[in-house]
GROMACS .gro file of C-alpha atoms in nm:
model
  242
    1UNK     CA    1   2.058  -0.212   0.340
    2UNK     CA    2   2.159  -0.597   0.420
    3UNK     CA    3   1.997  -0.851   0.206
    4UNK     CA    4   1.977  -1.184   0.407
    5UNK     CA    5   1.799  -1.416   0.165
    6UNK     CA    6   1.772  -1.425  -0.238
    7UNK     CA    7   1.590  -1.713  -0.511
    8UNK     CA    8   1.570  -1.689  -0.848
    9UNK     CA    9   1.162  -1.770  -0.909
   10UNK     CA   10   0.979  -1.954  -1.172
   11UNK     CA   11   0.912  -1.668  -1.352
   12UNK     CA   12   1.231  -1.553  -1.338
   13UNK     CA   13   1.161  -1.242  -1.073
   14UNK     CA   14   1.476  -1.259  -0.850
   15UNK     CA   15   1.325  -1.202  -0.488
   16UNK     CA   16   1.601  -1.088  -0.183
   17UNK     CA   17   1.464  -1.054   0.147
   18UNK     CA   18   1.666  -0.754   0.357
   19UNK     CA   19   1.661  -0.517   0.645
   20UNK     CA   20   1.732  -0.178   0.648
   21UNK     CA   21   1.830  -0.075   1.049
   22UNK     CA   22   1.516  -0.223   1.206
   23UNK     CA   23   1.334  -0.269   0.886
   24UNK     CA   24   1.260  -0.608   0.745
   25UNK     CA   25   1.136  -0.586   0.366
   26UNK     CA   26   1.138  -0.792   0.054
   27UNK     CA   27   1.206  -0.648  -0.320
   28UNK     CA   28   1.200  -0.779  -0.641
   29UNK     CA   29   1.357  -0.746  -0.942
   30UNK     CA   30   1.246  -0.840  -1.315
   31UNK     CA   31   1.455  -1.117  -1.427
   32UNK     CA   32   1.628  -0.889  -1.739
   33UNK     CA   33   1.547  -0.558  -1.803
   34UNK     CA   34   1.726  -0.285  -2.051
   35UNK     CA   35   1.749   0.011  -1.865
   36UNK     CA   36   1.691   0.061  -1.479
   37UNK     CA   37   1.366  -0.063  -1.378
   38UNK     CA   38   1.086   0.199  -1.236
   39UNK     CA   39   1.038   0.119  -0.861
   40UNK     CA   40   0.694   0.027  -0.706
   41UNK     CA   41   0.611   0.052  -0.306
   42UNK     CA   42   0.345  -0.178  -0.215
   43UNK     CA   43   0.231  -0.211   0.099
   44UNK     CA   44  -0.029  -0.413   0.309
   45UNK     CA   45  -0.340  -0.373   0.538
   46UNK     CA   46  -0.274  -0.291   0.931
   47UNK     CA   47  -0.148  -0.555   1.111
   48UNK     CA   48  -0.021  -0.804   0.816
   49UNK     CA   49   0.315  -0.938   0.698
   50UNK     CA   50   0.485  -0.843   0.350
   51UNK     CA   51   0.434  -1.176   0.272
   52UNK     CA   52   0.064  -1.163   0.250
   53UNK     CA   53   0.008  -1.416  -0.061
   54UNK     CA   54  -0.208  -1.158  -0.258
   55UNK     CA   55   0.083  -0.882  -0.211
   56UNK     CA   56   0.348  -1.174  -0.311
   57UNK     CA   57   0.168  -1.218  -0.625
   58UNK     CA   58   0.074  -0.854  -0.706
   59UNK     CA   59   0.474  -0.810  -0.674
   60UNK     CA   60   0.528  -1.055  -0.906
   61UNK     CA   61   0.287  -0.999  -1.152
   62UNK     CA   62   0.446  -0.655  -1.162
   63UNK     CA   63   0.780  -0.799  -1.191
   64UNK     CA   64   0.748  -1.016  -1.434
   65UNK     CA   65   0.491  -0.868  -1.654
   66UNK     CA   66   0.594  -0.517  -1.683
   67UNK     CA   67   0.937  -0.495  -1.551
   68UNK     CA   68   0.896  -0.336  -1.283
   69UNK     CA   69   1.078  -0.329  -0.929
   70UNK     CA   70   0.887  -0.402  -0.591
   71UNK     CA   71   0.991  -0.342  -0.266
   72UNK     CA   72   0.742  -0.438   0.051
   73UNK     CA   73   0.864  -0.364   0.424
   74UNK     CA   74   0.672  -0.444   0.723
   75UNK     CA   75   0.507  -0.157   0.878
   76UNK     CA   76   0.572  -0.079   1.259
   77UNK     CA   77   0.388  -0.366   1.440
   78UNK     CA   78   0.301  -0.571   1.113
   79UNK     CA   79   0.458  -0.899   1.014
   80UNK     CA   80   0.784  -1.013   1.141
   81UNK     CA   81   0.816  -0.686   1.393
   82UNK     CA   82   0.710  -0.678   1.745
   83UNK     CA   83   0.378  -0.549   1.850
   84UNK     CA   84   0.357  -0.332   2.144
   85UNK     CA   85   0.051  -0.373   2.433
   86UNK     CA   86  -0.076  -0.080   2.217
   87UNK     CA   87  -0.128  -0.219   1.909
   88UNK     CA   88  -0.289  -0.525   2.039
   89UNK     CA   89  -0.525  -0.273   2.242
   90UNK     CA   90  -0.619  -0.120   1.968
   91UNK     CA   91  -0.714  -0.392   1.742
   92UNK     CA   92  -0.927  -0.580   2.032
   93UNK     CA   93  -1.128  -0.210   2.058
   94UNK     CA   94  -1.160  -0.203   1.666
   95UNK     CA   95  -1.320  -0.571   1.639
   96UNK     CA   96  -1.536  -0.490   2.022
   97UNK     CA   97  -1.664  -0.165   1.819
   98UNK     CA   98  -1.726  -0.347   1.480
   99UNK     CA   99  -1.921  -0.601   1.637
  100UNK     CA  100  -2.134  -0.375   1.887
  101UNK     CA  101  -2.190  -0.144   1.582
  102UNK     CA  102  -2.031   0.181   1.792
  103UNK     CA  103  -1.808   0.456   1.621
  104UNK     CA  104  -1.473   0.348   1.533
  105UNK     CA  105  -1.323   0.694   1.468
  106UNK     CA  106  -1.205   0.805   1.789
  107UNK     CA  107  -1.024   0.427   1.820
  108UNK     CA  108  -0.871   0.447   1.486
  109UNK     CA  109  -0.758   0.825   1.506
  110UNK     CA  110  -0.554   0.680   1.830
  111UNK     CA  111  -0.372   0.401   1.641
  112UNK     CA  112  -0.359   0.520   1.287
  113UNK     CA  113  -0.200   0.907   1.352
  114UNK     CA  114   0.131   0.702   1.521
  115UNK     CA  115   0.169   0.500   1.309
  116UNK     CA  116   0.176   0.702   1.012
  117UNK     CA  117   0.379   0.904   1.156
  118UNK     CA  118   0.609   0.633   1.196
  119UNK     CA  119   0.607   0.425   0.902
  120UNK     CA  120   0.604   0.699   0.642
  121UNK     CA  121   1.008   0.813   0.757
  122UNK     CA  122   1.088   0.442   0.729
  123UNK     CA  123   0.916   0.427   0.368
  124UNK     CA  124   1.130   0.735   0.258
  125UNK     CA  125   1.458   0.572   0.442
  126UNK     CA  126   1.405   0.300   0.235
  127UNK     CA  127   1.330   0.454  -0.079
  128UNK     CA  128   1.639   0.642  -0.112
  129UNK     CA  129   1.833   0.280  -0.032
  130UNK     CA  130   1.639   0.107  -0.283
  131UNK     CA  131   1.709   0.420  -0.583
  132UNK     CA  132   2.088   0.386  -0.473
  133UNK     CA  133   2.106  -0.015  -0.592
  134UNK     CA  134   2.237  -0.083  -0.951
  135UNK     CA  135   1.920  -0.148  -1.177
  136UNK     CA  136   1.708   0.018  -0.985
  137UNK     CA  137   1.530   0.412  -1.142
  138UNK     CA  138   1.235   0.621  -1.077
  139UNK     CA  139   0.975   0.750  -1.124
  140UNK     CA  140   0.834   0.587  -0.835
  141UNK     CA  141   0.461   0.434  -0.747
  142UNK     CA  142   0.268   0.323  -0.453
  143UNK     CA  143   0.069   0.075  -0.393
  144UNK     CA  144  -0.101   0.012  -0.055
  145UNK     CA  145  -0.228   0.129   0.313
  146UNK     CA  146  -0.423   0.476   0.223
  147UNK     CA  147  -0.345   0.678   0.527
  148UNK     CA  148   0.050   0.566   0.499
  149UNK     CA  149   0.008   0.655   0.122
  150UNK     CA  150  -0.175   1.010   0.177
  151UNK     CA  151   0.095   1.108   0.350
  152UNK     CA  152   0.369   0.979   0.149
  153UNK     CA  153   0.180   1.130  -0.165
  154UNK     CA  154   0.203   1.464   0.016
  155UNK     CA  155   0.550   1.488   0.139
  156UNK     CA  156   0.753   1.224  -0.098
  157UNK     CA  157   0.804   1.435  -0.456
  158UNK     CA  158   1.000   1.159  -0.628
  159UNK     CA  159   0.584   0.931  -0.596
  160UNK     CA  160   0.486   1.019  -0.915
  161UNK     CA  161   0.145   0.795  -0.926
  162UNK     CA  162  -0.063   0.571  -0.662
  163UNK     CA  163  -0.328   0.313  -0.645
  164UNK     CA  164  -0.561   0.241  -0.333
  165UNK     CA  165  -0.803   0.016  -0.211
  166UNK     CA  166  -1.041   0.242  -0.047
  167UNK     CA  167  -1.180  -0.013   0.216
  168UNK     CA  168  -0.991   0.133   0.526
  169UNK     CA  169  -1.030   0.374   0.824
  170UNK     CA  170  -0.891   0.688   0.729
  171UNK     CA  171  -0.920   0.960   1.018
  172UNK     CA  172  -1.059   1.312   0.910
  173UNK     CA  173  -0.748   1.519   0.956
  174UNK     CA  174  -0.552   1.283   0.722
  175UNK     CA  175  -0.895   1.346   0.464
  176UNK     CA  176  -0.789   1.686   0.451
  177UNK     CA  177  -0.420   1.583   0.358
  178UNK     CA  178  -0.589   1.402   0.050
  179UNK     CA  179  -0.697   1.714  -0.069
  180UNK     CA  180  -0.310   1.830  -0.137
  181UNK     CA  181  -0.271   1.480  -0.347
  182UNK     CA  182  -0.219   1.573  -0.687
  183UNK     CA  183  -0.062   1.247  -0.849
  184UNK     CA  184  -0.210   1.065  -1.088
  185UNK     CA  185  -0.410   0.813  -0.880
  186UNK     CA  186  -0.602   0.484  -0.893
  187UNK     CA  187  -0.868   0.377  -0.642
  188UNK     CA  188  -1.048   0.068  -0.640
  189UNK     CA  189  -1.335  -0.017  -0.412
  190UNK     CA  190  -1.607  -0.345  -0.304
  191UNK     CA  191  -1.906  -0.230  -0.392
  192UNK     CA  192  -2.061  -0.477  -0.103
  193UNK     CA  193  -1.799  -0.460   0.150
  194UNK     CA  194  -1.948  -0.610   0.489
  195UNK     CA  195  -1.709  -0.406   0.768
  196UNK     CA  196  -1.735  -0.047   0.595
  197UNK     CA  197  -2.043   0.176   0.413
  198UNK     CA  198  -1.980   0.258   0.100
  199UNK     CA  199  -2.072   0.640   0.117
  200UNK     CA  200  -1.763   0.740   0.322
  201UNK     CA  201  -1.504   0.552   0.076
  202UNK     CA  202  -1.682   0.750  -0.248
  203UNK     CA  203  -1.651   1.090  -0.043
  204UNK     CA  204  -1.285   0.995   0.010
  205UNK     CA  205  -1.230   0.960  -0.351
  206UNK     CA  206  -1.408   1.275  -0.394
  207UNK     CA  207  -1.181   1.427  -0.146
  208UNK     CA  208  -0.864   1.383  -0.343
  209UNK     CA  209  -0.747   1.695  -0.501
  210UNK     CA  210  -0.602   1.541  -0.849
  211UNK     CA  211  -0.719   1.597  -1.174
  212UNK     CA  212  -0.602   1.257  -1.270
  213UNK     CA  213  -0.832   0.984  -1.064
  214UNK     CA  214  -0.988   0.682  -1.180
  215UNK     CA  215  -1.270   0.492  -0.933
  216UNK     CA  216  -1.302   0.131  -0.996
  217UNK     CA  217  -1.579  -0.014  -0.789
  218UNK     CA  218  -1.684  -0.411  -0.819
  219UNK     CA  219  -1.954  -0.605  -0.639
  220UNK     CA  220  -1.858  -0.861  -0.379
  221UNK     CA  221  -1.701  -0.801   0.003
  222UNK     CA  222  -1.373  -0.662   0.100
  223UNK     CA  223  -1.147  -0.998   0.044
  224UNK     CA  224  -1.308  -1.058  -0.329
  225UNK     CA  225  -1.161  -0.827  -0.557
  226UNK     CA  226  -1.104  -1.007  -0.899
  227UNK     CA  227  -0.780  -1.022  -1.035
  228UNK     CA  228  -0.844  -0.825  -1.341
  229UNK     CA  229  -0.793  -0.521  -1.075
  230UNK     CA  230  -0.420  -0.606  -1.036
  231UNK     CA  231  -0.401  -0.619  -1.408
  232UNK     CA  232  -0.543  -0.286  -1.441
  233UNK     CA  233  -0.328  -0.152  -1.175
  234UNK     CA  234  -0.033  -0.243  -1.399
  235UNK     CA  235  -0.119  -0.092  -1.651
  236UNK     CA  236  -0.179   0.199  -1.491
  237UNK     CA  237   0.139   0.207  -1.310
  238UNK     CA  238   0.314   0.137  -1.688
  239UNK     CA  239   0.157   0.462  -1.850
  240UNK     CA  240   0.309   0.687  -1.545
  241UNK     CA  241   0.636   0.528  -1.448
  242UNK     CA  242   0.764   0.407  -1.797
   0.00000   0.00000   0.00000
């Protein structure tokens, strides 16, 4: 791991950007903590860059609030990494489908199964970099992309808890991985959201196989969850990893 960048923030959350081989990613640090800090994962929709401004300041609020360390990376094809012909095929079908009101499964079973398959090595790569830096301790969360965090729930042991926003495509077969998810988990939802129906993202909560899983549902469309939600998350994330 090679940081390239640090700044010492307002709140005092010390932010280094780095890359790990061909992984770009950001992490930050609380500005004094005790004992090594419990590490967070959070990630971001398809096709966006770590430095989305909500993830920035869900990152921070963690940071800064409850101690915590966050690390972000850029997913293959998101942000600052090339796209291939394939990915940009695949997001012109998704919005042609949307807006003609056809089945997206088939198009999103295509993109999603590579790329999973992809990003969750890197996100385990990086996770034992991040656990070897001074200051840095589990237990571990995640926060972010469901079928990315399915599969990391399944196969990562040192994830000890998760939280999800349940507005995305997740393809059937990686449904039936959620039923082998038993961490404590956290899944929030928009009650109104205007590109998915709400009946598939309560049967993928219901699909989950902990014991331990909280639904929080507001009204409004995808993009207006309050902030109280990131709030909650912490303190979710503080009764499992502290």
């Amino acid at each position: 791991m090679r940081f390239t960048s640090e700044q010492r923030l307002d709140d005092g959350v010390l932010e280094r950007e780095f890359t790990l081989g061909e992984i770009p990613g950001i992490l930050w640090t609380p500005g004094s903590a005790p004992a090594p800090a419990p590490l967070i994962l959070i990630g971001h929709p398809g096709g966006l860059h770590k430095r989305l401004p909500r993830l920035v300041a869900r990152a921070r609020y963690y940071a800064a609030k409850y101690g915590f360390a966050v690390a972000a990376i850029d997913a293959p094809g998101c942000g600052d990494r090339p796209r291939s012909a394939t990915d940009e095929q695949f997001r012109a079908d998704l919005r042609r489908a949307m807006q003609a009101g056809e089945p997206v499964d088939e198009i999103v079973d295509a993109f999603v199964f590579p790329l999973v398959d992809k990003a969750v090595p890197e996100w385990r790569t990086t996770l034992d970099a991040l656990l070897a830096l001074p200051g840095i301790g589990g237990p571990v969360g995640y926060d972010g992309m469901i079928p990315i965090g399915i599969r990391l729930a399944v196969v990562e042991p040192r994830i000890s808890a998760a939280a999800f926003f349940g507005q995305t495509f997740v393809p059937g077969t990686l449904r039936e991985e959620a039923r082998q998810v038993t961490i404590p988990l956290q899944f929030l939802m928009q009650w109104d959201d205007e590109g998915m129906e709400r009946q598939p993202v309560l049967d993928l909560f219901d699909t989950f196989g902990t014991k331990e899983k909280t639904l929080h549902a507001n009204l409004g469309g995808h993009s207006g969850t309050p902030w109280f939600e990131v709030e909650d998350a912490a303190r979710f994330f503080a009764r499992h990893l502290k």
